[in-house]
C-alpha cells in the first residue's frame, strides 16, 4: 500500500508540474510581428477567432483562409452575417478567398481537414488561429497529419478563460484542466503510438 500510495503521489506531482509548465508557456500577449504565410487556417470555437482570421486575410497576411469545423447546418449567408461581412468588399473577399470546412467535429478532424486543404493548394506555410490555451494541442494534431508544413501560431485570447488567475476562476480551471489532459493524450499519440504504428502522414 505504501508503494502504491507513493506511486499515486508521484504521478499527481508529475501531473501538477506539467500543468503548471503548460500554463507558464501559454502566450499572454497577441503577436506583434506578423510573419507572412501562404495561407491562414482558423479552428472554430469562438467568434473572436473567426473575426481575427478574417482580419488577417483582409490585411494580406495570407492568400486564402480555411475556416475549419463549421457546423454542417450553417449555410454561407448565415456565416457571412455572423462574421459581420456586410460590405460588398467583404462579401467579395468571402467569395474569392475563404473556404469552409464542415467535416471536422473535433481537433483531430480539424487537423485532417487542414492537412488535406493545404495539400490540395500546395501550401508550404500556414498561420494557425485558435485560442491561446488550445494552440499547443492544435499544432501537435496538425503536425501528425502534415510533415513538411511550417505552422505559425496566432493565439486569440478570451475573457472566459483566464490562465494568469486560473486558481481564482473555477470556469477557467475546469477548461484548462480538461485541455491539459487532452494535450497529454495527443502528446502520447504523437510520441508513443505514432512511433509504433506509424504517423498518419507517414
PDB file of C-alpha atoms in Angstrom:
ATOM      1  CA  UNK A   1       0.000   0.000   0.000  1.00  0.00           C
ATOM      2  CA  UNK A   2       2.824   2.398   0.772  1.00  0.00           C
ATOM      3  CA  UNK A   3       4.393   1.802  -2.629  1.00  0.00           C
ATOM      4  CA  UNK A   4       1.053   2.285  -4.339  1.00  0.00           C
ATOM      5  CA  UNK A   5       0.432   5.489  -2.405  1.00  0.00           C
ATOM      6  CA  UNK A   6       3.914   6.709  -3.310  1.00  0.00           C
ATOM      7  CA  UNK A   7       3.277   5.998  -6.997  1.00  0.00           C
ATOM      8  CA  UNK A   8      -0.020   7.881  -6.849  1.00  0.00           C
ATOM      9  CA  UNK A   9       1.637  10.849  -5.164  1.00  0.00           C
ATOM     10  CA  UNK A  10       4.478  10.865  -7.706  1.00  0.00           C
ATOM     11  CA  UNK A  11       2.002  10.713 -10.591  1.00  0.00           C
ATOM     12  CA  UNK A  12      -0.042  13.546  -9.112  1.00  0.00           C
ATOM     13  CA  UNK A  13       3.086  15.635  -8.555  1.00  0.00           C
ATOM     14  CA  UNK A  14       4.215  14.999 -12.129  1.00  0.00           C
ATOM     15  CA  UNK A  15       0.792  15.931 -13.492  1.00  0.00           C
ATOM     16  CA  UNK A  16       0.719  19.149 -11.455  1.00  0.00           C
ATOM     17  CA  UNK A  17       4.261  20.110 -12.514  1.00  0.00           C
ATOM     18  CA  UNK A  18       3.360  19.532 -16.147  1.00  0.00           C
ATOM     19  CA  UNK A  19       0.146  21.518 -15.806  1.00  0.00           C
ATOM     20  CA  UNK A  20       1.945  24.472 -14.238  1.00  0.00           C
ATOM     21  CA  UNK A  21       4.523  24.368 -17.035  1.00  0.00           C
ATOM     22  CA  UNK A  22       1.697  24.286 -19.604  1.00  0.00           C
ATOM     23  CA  UNK A  23       0.176  27.394 -18.004  1.00  0.00           C
ATOM     24  CA  UNK A  24       3.577  29.094 -17.858  1.00  0.00           C
ATOM     25  CA  UNK A  25       4.182  28.542 -21.581  1.00  0.00           C
ATOM     26  CA  UNK A  26       0.834  29.957 -22.688  1.00  0.00           C
ATOM     27  CA  UNK A  27       1.241  33.209 -24.637  1.00  0.00           C
ATOM     28  CA  UNK A  28      -0.006  36.282 -22.794  1.00  0.00           C
ATOM     29  CA  UNK A  29       0.147  38.949 -25.500  1.00  0.00           C
ATOM     30  CA  UNK A  30      -1.083  38.982 -29.121  1.00  0.00           C
ATOM     31  CA  UNK A  31       1.514  38.543 -31.876  1.00  0.00           C
ATOM     32  CA  UNK A  32       3.087  41.844 -32.926  1.00  0.00           C
ATOM     33  CA  UNK A  33       5.439  40.954 -35.784  1.00  0.00           C
ATOM     34  CA  UNK A  34       3.323  39.032 -38.269  1.00  0.00           C
ATOM     35  CA  UNK A  35       5.394  36.724 -40.424  1.00  0.00           C
ATOM     36  CA  UNK A  36       3.792  36.196 -43.831  1.00  0.00           C
ATOM     37  CA  UNK A  37       2.437  32.736 -44.562  1.00  0.00           C
ATOM     38  CA  UNK A  38       0.975  31.192 -47.693  1.00  0.00           C
ATOM     39  CA  UNK A  39      -2.447  30.860 -46.088  1.00  0.00           C
ATOM     40  CA  UNK A  40      -4.420  31.080 -42.858  1.00  0.00           C
ATOM     41  CA  UNK A  41      -6.497  28.472 -41.033  1.00  0.00           C
ATOM     42  CA  UNK A  42      -8.826  29.026 -38.100  1.00  0.00           C
ATOM     43  CA  UNK A  43     -10.326  26.370 -35.855  1.00  0.00           C
ATOM     44  CA  UNK A  44     -13.879  27.272 -34.896  1.00  0.00           C
ATOM     45  CA  UNK A  45     -14.833  27.644 -31.261  1.00  0.00           C
ATOM     46  CA  UNK A  46     -15.402  31.332 -30.668  1.00  0.00           C
ATOM     47  CA  UNK A  47     -16.377  34.449 -32.644  1.00  0.00           C
ATOM     48  CA  UNK A  48     -13.119  36.246 -31.785  1.00  0.00           C
ATOM     49  CA  UNK A  49     -11.134  33.538 -33.589  1.00  0.00           C
ATOM     50  CA  UNK A  50     -13.146  33.983 -36.771  1.00  0.00           C
ATOM     51  CA  UNK A  51     -13.030  37.776 -36.795  1.00  0.00           C
ATOM     52  CA  UNK A  52      -9.268  37.734 -36.187  1.00  0.00           C
ATOM     53  CA  UNK A  53      -8.694  35.267 -39.019  1.00  0.00           C
ATOM     54  CA  UNK A  54     -10.779  37.314 -41.458  1.00  0.00           C
ATOM     55  CA  UNK A  55      -8.908  40.469 -40.442  1.00  0.00           C
ATOM     56  CA  UNK A  56      -5.596  38.716 -41.114  1.00  0.00           C
ATOM     57  CA  UNK A  57      -6.800  37.660 -44.553  1.00  0.00           C
ATOM     58  CA  UNK A  58      -8.051  41.172 -45.353  1.00  0.00           C
ATOM     59  CA  UNK A  59      -4.694  42.529 -44.197  1.00  0.00           C
ATOM     60  CA  UNK A  60      -2.834  40.424 -46.745  1.00  0.00           C
ATOM     61  CA  UNK A  61      -1.183  38.015 -44.300  1.00  0.00           C
ATOM     62  CA  UNK A  62      -2.160  35.004 -46.392  1.00  0.00           C
ATOM     63  CA  UNK A  63      -3.676  34.417 -49.811  1.00  0.00           C
ATOM     64  CA  UNK A  64      -6.533  32.218 -48.611  1.00  0.00           C
ATOM     65  CA  UNK A  65      -8.385  31.276 -45.409  1.00  0.00           C
ATOM     66  CA  UNK A  66      -9.860  27.969 -44.283  1.00  0.00           C
ATOM     67  CA  UNK A  67     -12.494  28.048 -41.544  1.00  0.00           C
ATOM     68  CA  UNK A  68     -12.347  24.502 -40.195  1.00  0.00           C
ATOM     69  CA  UNK A  69     -15.116  22.887 -38.190  1.00  0.00           C
ATOM     70  CA  UNK A  70     -18.143  24.913 -39.280  1.00  0.00           C
ATOM     71  CA  UNK A  71     -21.468  23.372 -38.289  1.00  0.00           C
ATOM     72  CA  UNK A  72     -22.887  21.475 -41.256  1.00  0.00           C
ATOM     73  CA  UNK A  73     -26.257  23.181 -40.723  1.00  0.00           C
ATOM     74  CA  UNK A  74     -24.763  26.685 -41.038  1.00  0.00           C
ATOM     75  CA  UNK A  75     -25.132  27.999 -44.583  1.00  0.00           C
ATOM     76  CA  UNK A  76     -22.913  30.609 -46.216  1.00  0.00           C
ATOM     77  CA  UNK A  77     -25.274  33.605 -45.741  1.00  0.00           C
ATOM     78  CA  UNK A  78     -25.562  32.829 -42.022  1.00  0.00           C
ATOM     79  CA  UNK A  79     -21.804  32.538 -41.748  1.00  0.00           C
ATOM     80  CA  UNK A  80     -21.273  35.814 -43.625  1.00  0.00           C
ATOM     81  CA  UNK A  81     -23.683  37.520 -41.246  1.00  0.00           C
ATOM     82  CA  UNK A  82     -22.034  36.048 -38.144  1.00  0.00           C
ATOM     83  CA  UNK A  83     -18.652  37.281 -39.384  1.00  0.00           C
ATOM     84  CA  UNK A  84     -20.016  40.784 -39.892  1.00  0.00           C
ATOM     85  CA  UNK A  85     -19.146  40.817 -43.592  1.00  0.00           C
ATOM     86  CA  UNK A  86     -21.761  43.348 -44.618  1.00  0.00           C
ATOM     87  CA  UNK A  87     -19.880  45.494 -47.109  1.00  0.00           C
ATOM     88  CA  UNK A  88     -19.621  44.482 -50.747  1.00  0.00           C
ATOM     89  CA  UNK A  89     -15.849  44.281 -50.482  1.00  0.00           C
ATOM     90  CA  UNK A  90     -16.129  41.871 -47.554  1.00  0.00           C
ATOM     91  CA  UNK A  91     -18.630  39.671 -49.361  1.00  0.00           C
ATOM     92  CA  UNK A  92     -16.306  39.569 -52.378  1.00  0.00           C
ATOM     93  CA  UNK A  93     -13.458  38.547 -50.067  1.00  0.00           C
ATOM     94  CA  UNK A  94     -15.589  35.707 -48.746  1.00  0.00           C
ATOM     95  CA  UNK A  95     -16.470  34.554 -52.257  1.00  0.00           C
ATOM     96  CA  UNK A  96     -12.928  34.592 -53.601  1.00  0.00           C
ATOM     97  CA  UNK A  97     -10.666  33.643 -50.740  1.00  0.00           C
ATOM     98  CA  UNK A  98     -12.462  31.881 -47.865  1.00  0.00           C
ATOM     99  CA  UNK A  99     -13.078  28.148 -47.809  1.00  0.00           C
ATOM    100  CA  UNK A 100     -15.485  26.487 -45.382  1.00  0.00           C
ATOM    101  CA  UNK A 101     -14.679  23.120 -43.812  1.00  0.00           C
ATOM    102  CA  UNK A 102     -17.747  21.334 -42.473  1.00  0.00           C
ATOM    103  CA  UNK A 103     -16.387  17.828 -41.877  1.00  0.00           C
ATOM    104  CA  UNK A 104     -14.414  18.324 -38.655  1.00  0.00           C
ATOM    105  CA  UNK A 105     -16.168  17.560 -35.373  1.00  0.00           C
ATOM    106  CA  UNK A 106     -13.135  17.883 -33.104  1.00  0.00           C
ATOM    107  CA  UNK A 107      -9.458  18.888 -33.150  1.00  0.00           C
ATOM    108  CA  UNK A 108      -8.434  15.646 -34.836  1.00  0.00           C
ATOM    109  CA  UNK A 109     -10.951  16.360 -37.587  1.00  0.00           C
ATOM    110  CA  UNK A 110      -9.628  19.926 -37.833  1.00  0.00           C
ATOM    111  CA  UNK A 111      -6.099  18.581 -38.327  1.00  0.00           C
ATOM    112  CA  UNK A 112      -7.193  16.207 -41.077  1.00  0.00           C
ATOM    113  CA  UNK A 113      -9.250  18.888 -42.794  1.00  0.00           C
ATOM    114  CA  UNK A 114      -6.391  21.395 -42.629  1.00  0.00           C
ATOM    115  CA  UNK A 115      -3.828  18.899 -43.928  1.00  0.00           C
ATOM    116  CA  UNK A 116      -5.990  17.921 -46.905  1.00  0.00           C
ATOM    117  CA  UNK A 117      -6.762  21.554 -47.740  1.00  0.00           C
ATOM    118  CA  UNK A 118      -3.101  22.603 -47.541  1.00  0.00           C
ATOM    119  CA  UNK A 119      -2.003  19.686 -49.736  1.00  0.00           C
ATOM    120  CA  UNK A 120      -4.695  20.472 -52.302  1.00  0.00           C
ATOM    121  CA  UNK A 121      -3.464  24.059 -52.606  1.00  0.00           C
ATOM    122  CA  UNK A 122       0.218  23.078 -52.288  1.00  0.00           C
ATOM    123  CA  UNK A 123       0.816  25.480 -49.410  1.00  0.00           C
ATOM    124  CA  UNK A 124       4.093  25.375 -47.535  1.00  0.00           C
ATOM    125  CA  UNK A 125       3.240  27.572 -44.561  1.00  0.00           C
ATOM    126  CA  UNK A 126       0.084  28.225 -42.557  1.00  0.00           C
ATOM    127  CA  UNK A 127      -0.873  30.726 -39.887  1.00  0.00           C
ATOM    128  CA  UNK A 128      -2.930  28.809 -37.329  1.00  0.00           C
ATOM    129  CA  UNK A 129      -5.566  30.840 -35.488  1.00  0.00           C
ATOM    130  CA  UNK A 130      -7.153  29.382 -32.354  1.00  0.00           C
ATOM    131  CA  UNK A 131      -7.472  30.081 -28.640  1.00  0.00           C
ATOM    132  CA  UNK A 132      -4.254  30.511 -26.661  1.00  0.00           C
ATOM    133  CA  UNK A 133      -4.956  27.512 -24.408  1.00  0.00           C
ATOM    134  CA  UNK A 134      -5.910  25.358 -27.410  1.00  0.00           C
ATOM    135  CA  UNK A 135      -2.892  26.219 -29.569  1.00  0.00           C
ATOM    136  CA  UNK A 136      -0.350  23.659 -28.370  1.00  0.00           C
ATOM    137  CA  UNK A 137      -2.702  20.704 -28.849  1.00  0.00           C
ATOM    138  CA  UNK A 138      -3.864  22.017 -32.210  1.00  0.00           C
ATOM    139  CA  UNK A 139      -0.312  22.297 -33.534  1.00  0.00           C
ATOM    140  CA  UNK A 140       0.542  18.796 -32.293  1.00  0.00           C
ATOM    141  CA  UNK A 141      -2.506  17.324 -34.018  1.00  0.00           C
ATOM    142  CA  UNK A 142      -1.898  19.192 -37.287  1.00  0.00           C
ATOM    143  CA  UNK A 143       1.745  18.101 -37.357  1.00  0.00           C
ATOM    144  CA  UNK A 144       0.645  14.482 -37.076  1.00  0.00           C
ATOM    145  CA  UNK A 145      -1.000  14.887 -40.491  1.00  0.00           C
ATOM    146  CA  UNK A 146       1.416  17.312 -42.163  1.00  0.00           C
ATOM    147  CA  UNK A 147       5.095  16.516 -42.335  1.00  0.00           C
ATOM    148  CA  UNK A 148       6.601  19.495 -44.160  1.00  0.00           C
ATOM    149  CA  UNK A 149       4.295  22.422 -43.449  1.00  0.00           C
ATOM    150  CA  UNK A 150       5.587  25.409 -41.496  1.00  0.00           C
ATOM    151  CA  UNK A 151       2.989  26.263 -38.841  1.00  0.00           C
ATOM    152  CA  UNK A 152       2.937  29.761 -37.382  1.00  0.00           C
ATOM    153  CA  UNK A 153       0.799  30.069 -34.220  1.00  0.00           C
ATOM    154  CA  UNK A 154      -1.540  33.025 -33.904  1.00  0.00           C
ATOM    155  CA  UNK A 155      -3.240  32.795 -30.488  1.00  0.00           C
ATOM    156  CA  UNK A 156      -6.523  34.522 -29.744  1.00  0.00           C
ATOM    157  CA  UNK A 157      -7.445  35.484 -26.185  1.00  0.00           C
ATOM    158  CA  UNK A 158     -10.827  35.417 -24.491  1.00  0.00           C
ATOM    159  CA  UNK A 159     -12.390  36.793 -21.333  1.00  0.00           C
ATOM    160  CA  UNK A 160     -13.892  33.492 -20.215  1.00  0.00           C
ATOM    161  CA  UNK A 161     -10.546  31.692 -19.820  1.00  0.00           C
ATOM    162  CA  UNK A 162      -8.033  33.419 -17.568  1.00  0.00           C
ATOM    163  CA  UNK A 163      -4.776  31.435 -17.372  1.00  0.00           C
ATOM    164  CA  UNK A 164      -2.977  34.029 -15.245  1.00  0.00           C
ATOM    165  CA  UNK A 165      -5.546  33.687 -12.420  1.00  0.00           C
ATOM    166  CA  UNK A 166      -6.957  30.227 -13.094  1.00  0.00           C
ATOM    167  CA  UNK A 167      -6.928  29.231  -9.412  1.00  0.00           C
ATOM    168  CA  UNK A 168      -9.362  32.054  -8.600  1.00  0.00           C
ATOM    169  CA  UNK A 169     -11.712  31.394 -11.522  1.00  0.00           C
ATOM    170  CA  UNK A 170     -13.430  27.990 -11.477  1.00  0.00           C
ATOM    171  CA  UNK A 171     -14.571  28.004 -15.148  1.00  0.00           C
ATOM    172  CA  UNK A 172     -11.004  28.746 -16.273  1.00  0.00           C
ATOM    173  CA  UNK A 173      -9.612  25.985 -14.060  1.00  0.00           C
ATOM    174  CA  UNK A 174     -12.060  23.426 -15.471  1.00  0.00           C
ATOM    175  CA  UNK A 175     -11.311  24.356 -19.083  1.00  0.00           C
ATOM    176  CA  UNK A 176      -7.540  24.416 -18.567  1.00  0.00           C
ATOM    177  CA  UNK A 177      -7.513  21.109 -16.650  1.00  0.00           C
ATOM    178  CA  UNK A 178      -9.518  19.455 -19.437  1.00  0.00           C
ATOM    179  CA  UNK A 179      -7.329  20.972 -22.164  1.00  0.00           C
ATOM    180  CA  UNK A 180      -4.125  19.866 -20.444  1.00  0.00           C
ATOM    181  CA  UNK A 181      -5.407  16.299 -20.114  1.00  0.00           C
ATOM    182  CA  UNK A 182      -6.303  16.271 -23.821  1.00  0.00           C
ATOM    183  CA  UNK A 183      -2.845  17.621 -24.600  1.00  0.00           C
ATOM    184  CA  UNK A 184      -1.271  14.711 -22.708  1.00  0.00           C
ATOM    185  CA  UNK A 185      -3.278  12.268 -24.807  1.00  0.00           C
ATOM    186  CA  UNK A 186      -2.169  13.920 -28.054  1.00  0.00           C
ATOM    187  CA  UNK A 187       1.452  14.004 -26.857  1.00  0.00           C
ATOM    188  CA  UNK A 188       1.254  10.263 -26.144  1.00  0.00           C
ATOM    189  CA  UNK A 189      -0.214   9.617 -29.601  1.00  0.00           C
ATOM    190  CA  UNK A 190       2.456  11.703 -31.335  1.00  0.00           C
ATOM    191  CA  UNK A 191       5.444  10.434 -29.338  1.00  0.00           C
ATOM    192  CA  UNK A 192       4.492   6.853 -28.493  1.00  0.00           C
ATOM    193  CA  UNK A 193       1.674   5.462 -30.617  1.00  0.00           C
ATOM    194  CA  UNK A 194       2.825   7.044 -33.900  1.00  0.00           C
ATOM    195  CA  UNK A 195       6.344   5.664 -33.435  1.00  0.00           C
ATOM    196  CA  UNK A 196       4.945   2.151 -33.149  1.00  0.00           C
ATOM    197  CA  UNK A 197       2.022   2.218 -35.560  1.00  0.00           C
ATOM    198  CA  UNK A 198       3.300   4.970 -37.852  1.00  0.00           C
ATOM    199  CA  UNK A 199       2.182   8.584 -38.036  1.00  0.00           C
ATOM    200  CA  UNK A 200      -0.913   9.396 -40.120  1.00  0.00           C
ATOM    201  CA  UNK A 201       1.259  11.407 -42.529  1.00  0.00           C
ATOM    202  CA  UNK A 202       3.814   8.628 -42.996  1.00  0.00           C
TER     203      UNK A 202
END
